[in-house]
Short mmCIF file of N, CA and C and ligand atoms in Angstrom, two decimals:
data_model
loop_
_atom_site.label_atom_id
_atom_site.label_comp_id
_atom_site.label_asym_id
_atom_site.label_seq_id
_atom_site.Cartn_x
_atom_site.Cartn_y
_atom_site.Cartn_z
N MET T 6 22.10 30.58 110.09
CA MET T 6 22.47 31.96 109.79
C MET T 6 23.81 32.03 109.09
N PHE T 7 23.98 31.22 108.06
CA PHE T 7 25.24 31.20 107.37
C PHE T 7 25.47 32.46 106.56
N LYS T 8 24.47 33.33 106.46
CA LYS T 8 24.68 34.60 105.78
C LYS T 8 25.80 35.39 106.43
N TRP T 9 26.10 35.08 107.69
CA TRP T 9 27.18 35.79 108.38
C TRP T 9 28.53 35.47 107.77
N PHE T 10 28.61 34.42 106.99
CA PHE T 10 29.87 34.11 106.33
C PHE T 10 30.02 34.85 105.01
N GLY T 11 28.97 35.54 104.58
CA GLY T 11 29.08 36.37 103.39
C GLY T 11 29.61 35.63 102.18
N LEU T 12 30.68 36.18 101.62
CA LEU T 12 31.26 35.67 100.38
C LEU T 12 31.67 34.21 100.41
N VAL T 13 32.13 33.76 101.56
CA VAL T 13 32.66 32.42 101.63
C VAL T 13 31.58 31.40 101.96
N ASN T 14 30.34 31.82 101.91
CA ASN T 14 29.24 30.92 102.19
C ASN T 14 28.69 30.30 100.92
N PHE T 15 28.89 29.01 100.77
CA PHE T 15 28.33 28.31 99.63
C PHE T 15 27.26 27.33 100.07
N VAL T 16 27.00 27.29 101.37
CA VAL T 16 26.06 26.31 101.92
C VAL T 16 24.79 27.02 102.37
N PRO T 17 23.67 26.79 101.71
CA PRO T 17 22.46 27.52 102.06
C PRO T 17 21.84 27.06 103.38
N TYR T 18 22.03 25.82 103.74
CA TYR T 18 21.43 25.33 104.97
C TYR T 18 22.29 24.23 105.56
N THR T 19 22.46 24.24 106.87
CA THR T 19 23.19 23.17 107.54
C THR T 19 22.71 23.07 108.98
N LYS T 20 22.82 21.88 109.54
CA LYS T 20 22.40 21.68 110.92
C LYS T 20 23.35 22.35 111.91
N VAL T 21 24.55 22.74 111.44
CA VAL T 21 25.48 23.42 112.35
C VAL T 21 25.49 24.93 112.10
N ASP T 22 24.37 25.47 111.61
CA ASP T 22 24.38 26.89 111.24
C ASP T 22 24.53 27.84 112.44
N GLY T 23 24.36 27.32 113.66
CA GLY T 23 24.60 28.16 114.83
C GLY T 23 26.05 28.59 114.97
N PHE T 24 26.94 27.90 114.27
CA PHE T 24 28.37 28.20 114.34
C PHE T 24 28.68 29.65 114.01
N ALA T 25 28.09 30.15 112.94
CA ALA T 25 28.37 31.53 112.50
C ALA T 25 27.83 32.55 113.50
N GLU T 26 26.69 32.24 114.11
CA GLU T 26 26.13 33.17 115.10
C GLU T 26 26.99 33.21 116.36
N HIS T 27 27.47 32.05 116.78
CA HIS T 27 28.39 32.02 117.92
C HIS T 27 29.64 32.82 117.60
N LEU T 28 30.14 32.67 116.39
CA LEU T 28 31.34 33.39 115.98
C LEU T 28 31.09 34.90 116.02
N ARG T 29 29.94 35.30 115.54
CA ARG T 29 29.57 36.71 115.59
C ARG T 29 29.57 37.22 117.03
N ASP T 30 29.15 36.33 117.97
CA ASP T 30 29.10 36.71 119.38
C ASP T 30 30.43 36.49 120.10
N GLY T 31 31.46 36.15 119.33
CA GLY T 31 32.80 36.07 119.90
C GLY T 31 33.17 34.72 120.47
N ARG T 32 32.46 33.68 120.08
CA ARG T 32 32.77 32.34 120.57
C ARG T 32 33.12 31.41 119.42
N ILE T 33 34.18 30.64 119.63
CA ILE T 33 34.57 29.63 118.65
C ILE T 33 34.03 28.29 119.14
N MET T 34 33.18 27.68 118.35
CA MET T 34 32.52 26.46 118.79
C MET T 34 32.93 25.26 117.95
N GLY T 35 33.15 24.15 118.66
CA GLY T 35 33.27 22.86 118.01
C GLY T 35 32.00 22.08 118.33
N SER T 36 31.99 20.83 117.95
CA SER T 36 30.82 20.02 118.28
C SER T 36 31.25 18.76 119.02
N ARG T 37 30.35 18.26 119.85
CA ARG T 37 30.59 17.00 120.55
C ARG T 37 29.41 16.09 120.27
N CYS T 38 29.72 14.87 119.85
CA CYS T 38 28.69 13.87 119.57
C CYS T 38 28.07 13.40 120.88
N ARG T 39 26.73 13.44 120.95
CA ARG T 39 26.06 12.97 122.16
C ARG T 39 26.06 11.44 122.24
N GLY T 40 26.33 10.81 121.10
CA GLY T 40 26.37 9.36 121.10
C GLY T 40 27.66 8.80 121.68
N CYS T 41 28.80 9.26 121.16
CA CYS T 41 30.08 8.67 121.56
C CYS T 41 31.04 9.67 122.18
N GLY T 42 30.70 10.96 122.15
CA GLY T 42 31.56 11.95 122.79
C GLY T 42 32.67 12.49 121.90
N ALA T 43 32.73 12.06 120.64
CA ALA T 43 33.78 12.55 119.75
C ALA T 43 33.64 14.06 119.54
N VAL T 44 34.78 14.77 119.56
CA VAL T 44 34.79 16.23 119.42
C VAL T 44 35.37 16.59 118.06
N THR T 45 34.72 17.54 117.35
CA THR T 45 35.20 17.93 116.03
C THR T 45 35.21 19.44 115.85
N PHE T 46 36.15 19.90 115.04
CA PHE T 46 36.18 21.28 114.57
C PHE T 46 36.66 21.26 113.13
N PRO T 47 35.98 21.95 112.22
CA PRO T 47 34.73 22.67 112.40
C PRO T 47 33.61 21.74 112.85
N PRO T 48 32.57 22.30 113.50
CA PRO T 48 31.49 21.45 114.03
C PRO T 48 30.81 20.63 112.94
N ARG T 49 30.44 19.43 113.30
CA ARG T 49 29.72 18.54 112.39
C ARG T 49 28.48 18.04 113.10
N SER T 50 27.38 17.99 112.37
CA SER T 50 26.15 17.51 112.99
C SER T 50 26.12 15.99 113.00
N ASP T 51 26.78 15.37 112.02
CA ASP T 51 26.76 13.92 111.96
C ASP T 51 28.15 13.38 112.28
N CYS T 52 28.21 12.56 113.31
CA CYS T 52 29.49 12.09 113.83
C CYS T 52 30.21 11.21 112.83
N SER T 53 31.50 11.53 112.59
CA SER T 53 32.26 10.71 111.65
C SER T 53 32.73 9.41 112.31
N ALA T 54 32.63 9.34 113.63
CA ALA T 54 33.06 8.12 114.32
C ALA T 54 31.92 7.10 114.44
N CYS T 55 30.72 7.56 114.83
CA CYS T 55 29.64 6.59 115.09
C CYS T 55 28.39 6.87 114.27
N LEU T 56 28.41 7.94 113.45
CA LEU T 56 27.31 8.32 112.55
C LEU T 56 26.06 8.84 113.26
N ASP T 57 26.16 9.05 114.56
CA ASP T 57 25.04 9.62 115.32
C ASP T 57 24.81 11.07 114.85
N GLY T 58 23.55 11.47 114.67
CA GLY T 58 23.25 12.82 114.23
C GLY T 58 22.91 13.77 115.36
N ASN T 59 23.13 13.35 116.58
CA ASN T 59 22.78 14.13 117.77
C ASN T 59 24.05 14.76 118.34
N PHE T 60 24.15 16.10 118.22
CA PHE T 60 25.39 16.76 118.65
C PHE T 60 25.08 17.96 119.52
N GLU T 61 26.10 18.44 120.21
CA GLU T 61 25.98 19.70 120.95
C GLU T 61 27.21 20.54 120.64
N PHE T 62 27.02 21.88 120.70
CA PHE T 62 28.15 22.78 120.54
C PHE T 62 28.95 22.83 121.83
N ILE T 63 30.27 22.90 121.70
CA ILE T 63 31.11 23.16 122.87
C ILE T 63 32.04 24.32 122.52
N GLU T 64 32.28 25.17 123.52
CA GLU T 64 33.11 26.34 123.26
C GLU T 64 34.59 25.97 123.29
N TYR T 65 35.31 26.43 122.29
CA TYR T 65 36.74 26.19 122.20
C TYR T 65 37.53 27.34 122.82
N SER T 66 38.71 27.00 123.33
CA SER T 66 39.57 28.04 123.93
C SER T 66 40.29 28.86 122.86
N GLY T 67 40.44 28.30 121.67
CA GLY T 67 41.21 28.97 120.63
C GLY T 67 42.70 28.65 120.70
N ARG T 68 43.13 27.99 121.79
CA ARG T 68 44.56 27.65 121.89
C ARG T 68 44.90 26.59 120.84
N SER T 69 46.02 26.83 120.16
CA SER T 69 46.34 25.98 119.02
C SER T 69 47.83 26.05 118.71
N THR T 70 48.28 25.09 117.90
CA THR T 70 49.67 25.10 117.45
C THR T 70 49.71 25.04 115.93
N LEU T 71 50.68 25.75 115.37
CA LEU T 71 50.75 25.88 113.91
C LEU T 71 51.25 24.59 113.26
N GLN T 72 50.47 24.10 112.32
CA GLN T 72 50.79 22.87 111.59
C GLN T 72 51.51 23.21 110.29
N THR T 73 50.98 24.18 109.55
CA THR T 73 51.62 24.62 108.30
C THR T 73 51.06 26.01 107.94
N TYR T 74 51.73 26.70 107.02
CA TYR T 74 51.24 28.01 106.60
C TYR T 74 51.72 28.31 105.20
N THR T 75 51.10 29.29 104.57
CA THR T 75 51.54 29.70 103.24
C THR T 75 51.20 31.17 103.02
N ARG T 76 51.99 31.79 102.14
CA ARG T 76 51.75 33.18 101.78
C ARG T 76 50.98 33.18 100.46
N ILE T 77 49.81 33.82 100.45
CA ILE T 77 48.97 33.86 99.26
C ILE T 77 49.31 35.11 98.45
N GLU T 78 49.83 34.91 97.24
CA GLU T 78 50.15 36.04 96.37
C GLU T 78 49.03 36.26 95.35
N ALA T 79 48.48 35.16 94.83
CA ALA T 79 47.39 35.23 93.86
C ALA T 79 46.11 34.79 94.56
N ALA T 80 45.31 35.74 94.99
CA ALA T 80 44.16 35.44 95.84
C ALA T 80 42.95 35.00 95.02
N PRO T 81 42.09 34.18 95.62
CA PRO T 81 40.86 33.79 94.94
C PRO T 81 39.89 34.97 94.81
N THR T 82 38.90 34.81 93.97
CA THR T 82 37.89 35.84 93.72
C THR T 82 37.32 36.36 95.04
N GLY T 83 37.30 37.67 95.15
CA GLY T 83 36.75 38.30 96.34
C GLY T 83 37.82 38.69 97.35
N PHE T 84 39.00 38.11 97.21
CA PHE T 84 40.06 38.38 98.18
C PHE T 84 41.27 39.08 97.54
N GLU T 85 41.12 39.50 96.28
CA GLU T 85 42.24 40.11 95.55
C GLU T 85 42.82 41.31 96.29
N ASN T 86 41.95 42.09 96.91
CA ASN T 86 42.41 43.31 97.56
C ASN T 86 43.20 43.03 98.84
N HIS T 87 43.16 41.78 99.30
CA HIS T 87 43.87 41.44 100.54
C HIS T 87 45.26 40.88 100.28
N ALA T 88 45.53 40.44 99.06
CA ALA T 88 46.82 39.81 98.75
C ALA T 88 47.93 40.86 98.76
N PRO T 89 49.16 40.50 99.14
CA PRO T 89 49.49 39.18 99.68
C PRO T 89 49.08 39.05 101.14
N TYR T 90 48.71 37.84 101.54
CA TYR T 90 48.41 37.58 102.94
C TYR T 90 48.84 36.16 103.29
N ILE T 91 48.90 35.90 104.59
CA ILE T 91 49.39 34.60 105.05
C ILE T 91 48.27 33.86 105.76
N VAL T 92 48.09 32.60 105.40
CA VAL T 92 47.12 31.76 106.10
C VAL T 92 47.85 30.58 106.72
N GLY T 93 47.29 30.08 107.81
CA GLY T 93 47.90 28.94 108.49
C GLY T 93 46.86 27.90 108.83
N VAL T 94 47.33 26.67 109.03
CA VAL T 94 46.47 25.60 109.53
C VAL T 94 46.97 25.25 110.92
N VAL T 95 46.07 25.29 111.90
CA VAL T 95 46.44 25.00 113.29
C VAL T 95 45.72 23.76 113.81
N ASP T 96 46.39 23.05 114.70
CA ASP T 96 45.75 22.00 115.49
C ASP T 96 45.17 22.66 116.73
N LEU T 97 43.90 22.49 116.95
CA LEU T 97 43.24 23.11 118.10
C LEU T 97 43.37 22.21 119.33
N GLU T 98 43.52 22.84 120.50
CA GLU T 98 43.75 22.09 121.74
C GLU T 98 42.64 21.07 122.00
N GLU T 99 41.41 21.44 121.74
CA GLU T 99 40.29 20.55 122.05
C GLU T 99 40.07 19.47 120.98
N GLY T 100 40.73 19.64 119.84
CA GLY T 100 40.59 18.67 118.76
C GLY T 100 40.16 19.33 117.47
N GLY T 101 40.63 18.82 116.35
CA GLY T 101 40.28 19.37 115.05
C GLY T 101 41.29 20.41 114.59
N ARG T 102 41.08 20.87 113.37
CA ARG T 102 41.99 21.83 112.76
C ARG T 102 41.23 23.02 112.21
N ALA T 103 41.91 24.17 112.15
CA ALA T 103 41.31 25.36 111.57
C ALA T 103 42.27 25.99 110.58
N LEU T 104 41.72 26.51 109.50
CA LEU T 104 42.46 27.30 108.52
C LEU T 104 42.08 28.75 108.74
N ALA T 105 43.07 29.62 108.91
CA ALA T 105 42.75 31.02 109.20
C ALA T 105 43.85 31.95 108.71
N TRP T 106 43.49 33.22 108.58
CA TRP T 106 44.46 34.27 108.25
C TRP T 106 45.31 34.54 109.49
N PHE T 107 46.53 34.99 109.27
CA PHE T 107 47.31 35.53 110.38
C PHE T 107 46.86 36.97 110.63
N GLY T 108 46.66 37.28 111.91
CA GLY T 108 46.32 38.65 112.29
C GLY T 108 47.59 39.47 112.48
N ASP T 109 47.42 40.73 112.86
CA ASP T 109 48.58 41.62 112.91
C ASP T 109 49.37 41.54 114.22
N THR T 110 49.00 40.61 115.12
CA THR T 110 49.81 40.44 116.33
C THR T 110 51.00 39.49 116.09
N VAL T 111 51.02 38.85 114.90
CA VAL T 111 52.12 37.94 114.57
C VAL T 111 52.86 38.48 113.36
N ARG T 112 54.17 38.75 113.53
CA ARG T 112 54.96 39.24 112.40
C ARG T 112 55.38 38.06 111.53
N GLU T 113 55.41 38.28 110.24
CA GLU T 113 55.73 37.20 109.31
C GLU T 113 57.06 36.53 109.65
N GLU T 114 58.07 37.32 110.03
CA GLU T 114 59.39 36.74 110.30
C GLU T 114 59.41 35.90 111.57
N ASP T 115 58.36 36.00 112.40
CA ASP T 115 58.31 35.21 113.63
C ASP T 115 57.54 33.90 113.46
N ILE T 116 56.95 33.69 112.30
CA ILE T 116 56.12 32.50 112.10
C ILE T 116 57.00 31.25 112.01
N GLU T 117 56.68 30.26 112.84
CA GLU T 117 57.41 28.98 112.85
C GLU T 117 56.43 27.84 113.04
N ILE T 118 56.67 26.75 112.33
CA ILE T 118 55.88 25.54 112.53
C ILE T 118 55.95 25.14 114.01
N ASP T 119 54.83 24.69 114.56
CA ASP T 119 54.71 24.25 115.96
C ASP T 119 54.61 25.39 116.96
N MET T 120 54.62 26.65 116.51
CA MET T 120 54.48 27.75 117.45
C MET T 120 53.05 27.76 118.02
N ASP T 121 52.93 28.26 119.26
CA ASP T 121 51.60 28.39 119.88
C ASP T 121 50.90 29.61 119.31
N LEU T 122 49.61 29.45 119.04
CA LEU T 122 48.81 30.56 118.50
C LEU T 122 47.45 30.57 119.18
N GLN T 123 46.76 31.68 119.00
CA GLN T 123 45.40 31.83 119.55
C GLN T 123 44.46 32.13 118.38
N LEU T 124 43.44 31.30 118.24
CA LEU T 124 42.42 31.55 117.21
C LEU T 124 41.40 32.53 117.79
N VAL T 125 41.24 33.67 117.13
CA VAL T 125 40.42 34.76 117.67
C VAL T 125 39.27 35.10 116.71
N PRO T 126 38.03 35.11 117.21
CA PRO T 126 36.89 35.50 116.35
C PRO T 126 37.01 36.95 115.92
N ARG T 127 36.63 37.22 114.69
CA ARG T 127 36.72 38.58 114.15
C ARG T 127 35.44 38.90 113.40
N MET T 128 35.19 40.18 113.34
CA MET T 128 34.10 40.64 112.51
C MET T 128 34.66 41.74 111.63
N SER T 129 34.45 41.62 110.33
CA SER T 129 35.00 42.59 109.40
C SER T 129 34.09 43.81 109.32
N GLU T 130 34.67 44.97 109.59
CA GLU T 130 33.87 46.19 109.50
C GLU T 130 33.92 46.78 108.10
N GLU T 131 35.10 46.71 107.49
CA GLU T 131 35.24 47.37 106.18
C GLU T 131 34.84 46.47 105.02
N GLU T 132 34.78 45.17 105.29
CA GLU T 132 34.52 44.24 104.19
C GLU T 132 33.15 43.59 104.38
N GLU T 133 32.15 44.18 103.78
CA GLU T 133 30.77 43.71 103.92
C GLU T 133 30.62 42.24 103.54
N ALA T 134 31.41 41.82 102.55
CA ALA T 134 31.24 40.47 102.01
C ALA T 134 31.80 39.38 102.91
N ILE T 135 32.63 39.74 103.88
CA ILE T 135 33.24 38.69 104.69
C ILE T 135 32.51 38.52 106.03
N ARG T 136 32.20 39.62 106.71
CA ARG T 136 31.46 39.60 107.97
C ARG T 136 32.18 38.90 109.12
N VAL T 137 31.95 37.61 109.33
CA VAL T 137 32.63 36.96 110.45
C VAL T 137 33.72 36.03 109.94
N TYR T 138 34.80 35.98 110.69
CA TYR T 138 35.90 35.06 110.38
C TYR T 138 36.71 34.89 111.64
N TYR T 139 37.84 34.26 111.57
CA TYR T 139 38.74 34.22 112.72
C TYR T 139 40.17 34.34 112.23
N SER T 140 41.02 34.81 113.13
CA SER T 140 42.41 35.01 112.73
C SER T 140 43.33 34.36 113.75
N LEU T 141 44.58 34.13 113.32
CA LEU T 141 45.60 33.54 114.17
C LEU T 141 46.40 34.66 114.81
N GLU T 142 46.47 34.64 116.14
CA GLU T 142 47.13 35.72 116.87
C GLU T 142 48.09 35.15 117.90
N ARG T 143 48.90 36.05 118.49
CA ARG T 143 49.81 35.63 119.55
C ARG T 143 49.01 35.06 120.71
N PRO T 144 49.55 34.02 121.41
CA PRO T 144 48.86 33.47 122.57
C PRO T 144 48.56 34.58 123.58
N GLY T 145 47.38 34.53 124.17
CA GLY T 145 47.01 35.52 125.17
C GLY T 145 46.30 36.72 124.58
N THR T 146 46.20 36.80 123.26
CA THR T 146 45.48 37.91 122.64
C THR T 146 44.03 37.89 123.09
N GLN T 147 43.57 39.00 123.62
CA GLN T 147 42.20 39.10 124.13
C GLN T 147 41.29 39.56 123.00
N TRP T 148 40.03 39.18 123.11
CA TRP T 148 39.07 39.68 122.15
C TRP T 148 37.79 40.02 122.85
N VAL T 149 37.02 40.88 122.23
CA VAL T 149 35.75 41.31 122.79
C VAL T 149 34.75 40.19 122.58
N LYS T 150 34.13 39.75 123.67
CA LYS T 150 33.24 38.59 123.56
C LYS T 150 32.02 38.85 122.69
N THR T 151 31.52 40.06 122.72
CA THR T 151 30.41 40.37 121.84
C THR T 151 30.90 41.31 120.76
N LEU T 152 30.88 40.83 119.54
CA LEU T 152 31.41 41.63 118.43
C LEU T 152 30.38 42.62 117.94
N GLY T 153 29.19 42.51 118.45
CA GLY T 153 28.14 43.43 118.01
C GLY T 153 27.11 42.71 117.19
N SER T 154 26.03 43.37 116.92
CA SER T 154 24.99 42.75 116.09
C SER T 154 24.65 43.68 114.94
N ALA T 155 24.32 43.11 113.85
CA ALA T 155 23.96 43.90 112.66
C ALA T 155 23.09 43.06 111.76
ZN1 ZN R 27 29.72 9.76 117.70
#
């Protein structure tokens, strides 16, 4: 169901397509290899450690620390109306990294490398083309587990 990624979906089919549906339902999922136990985010169906294609989804807490960030002034196609905006790369507690927009619980002047952040599932109401995504928020930010269905 990668259609839930809307504009940013360039992949017509993938074995990890449940990821977008979980995100829609308010869960951030990584994957765990059933062969060797390696954990990855974003989820991968084929293990980069042992090449086993047998995986399971595991729910992530969203707890993370900021690795780097940048302010986007010249946005890519489809995101022009959002510029300027800030995106960050975080190390997730369970393993792996995520690239995400900063949400409005974090002020730009408070952003610091290594700060604790919370990755929060989001559903865009005003932007039909984006649908599901996630944002970086202050630790402890709560979110509605079911974002709704459409
Ligand atoms: Zn493996």
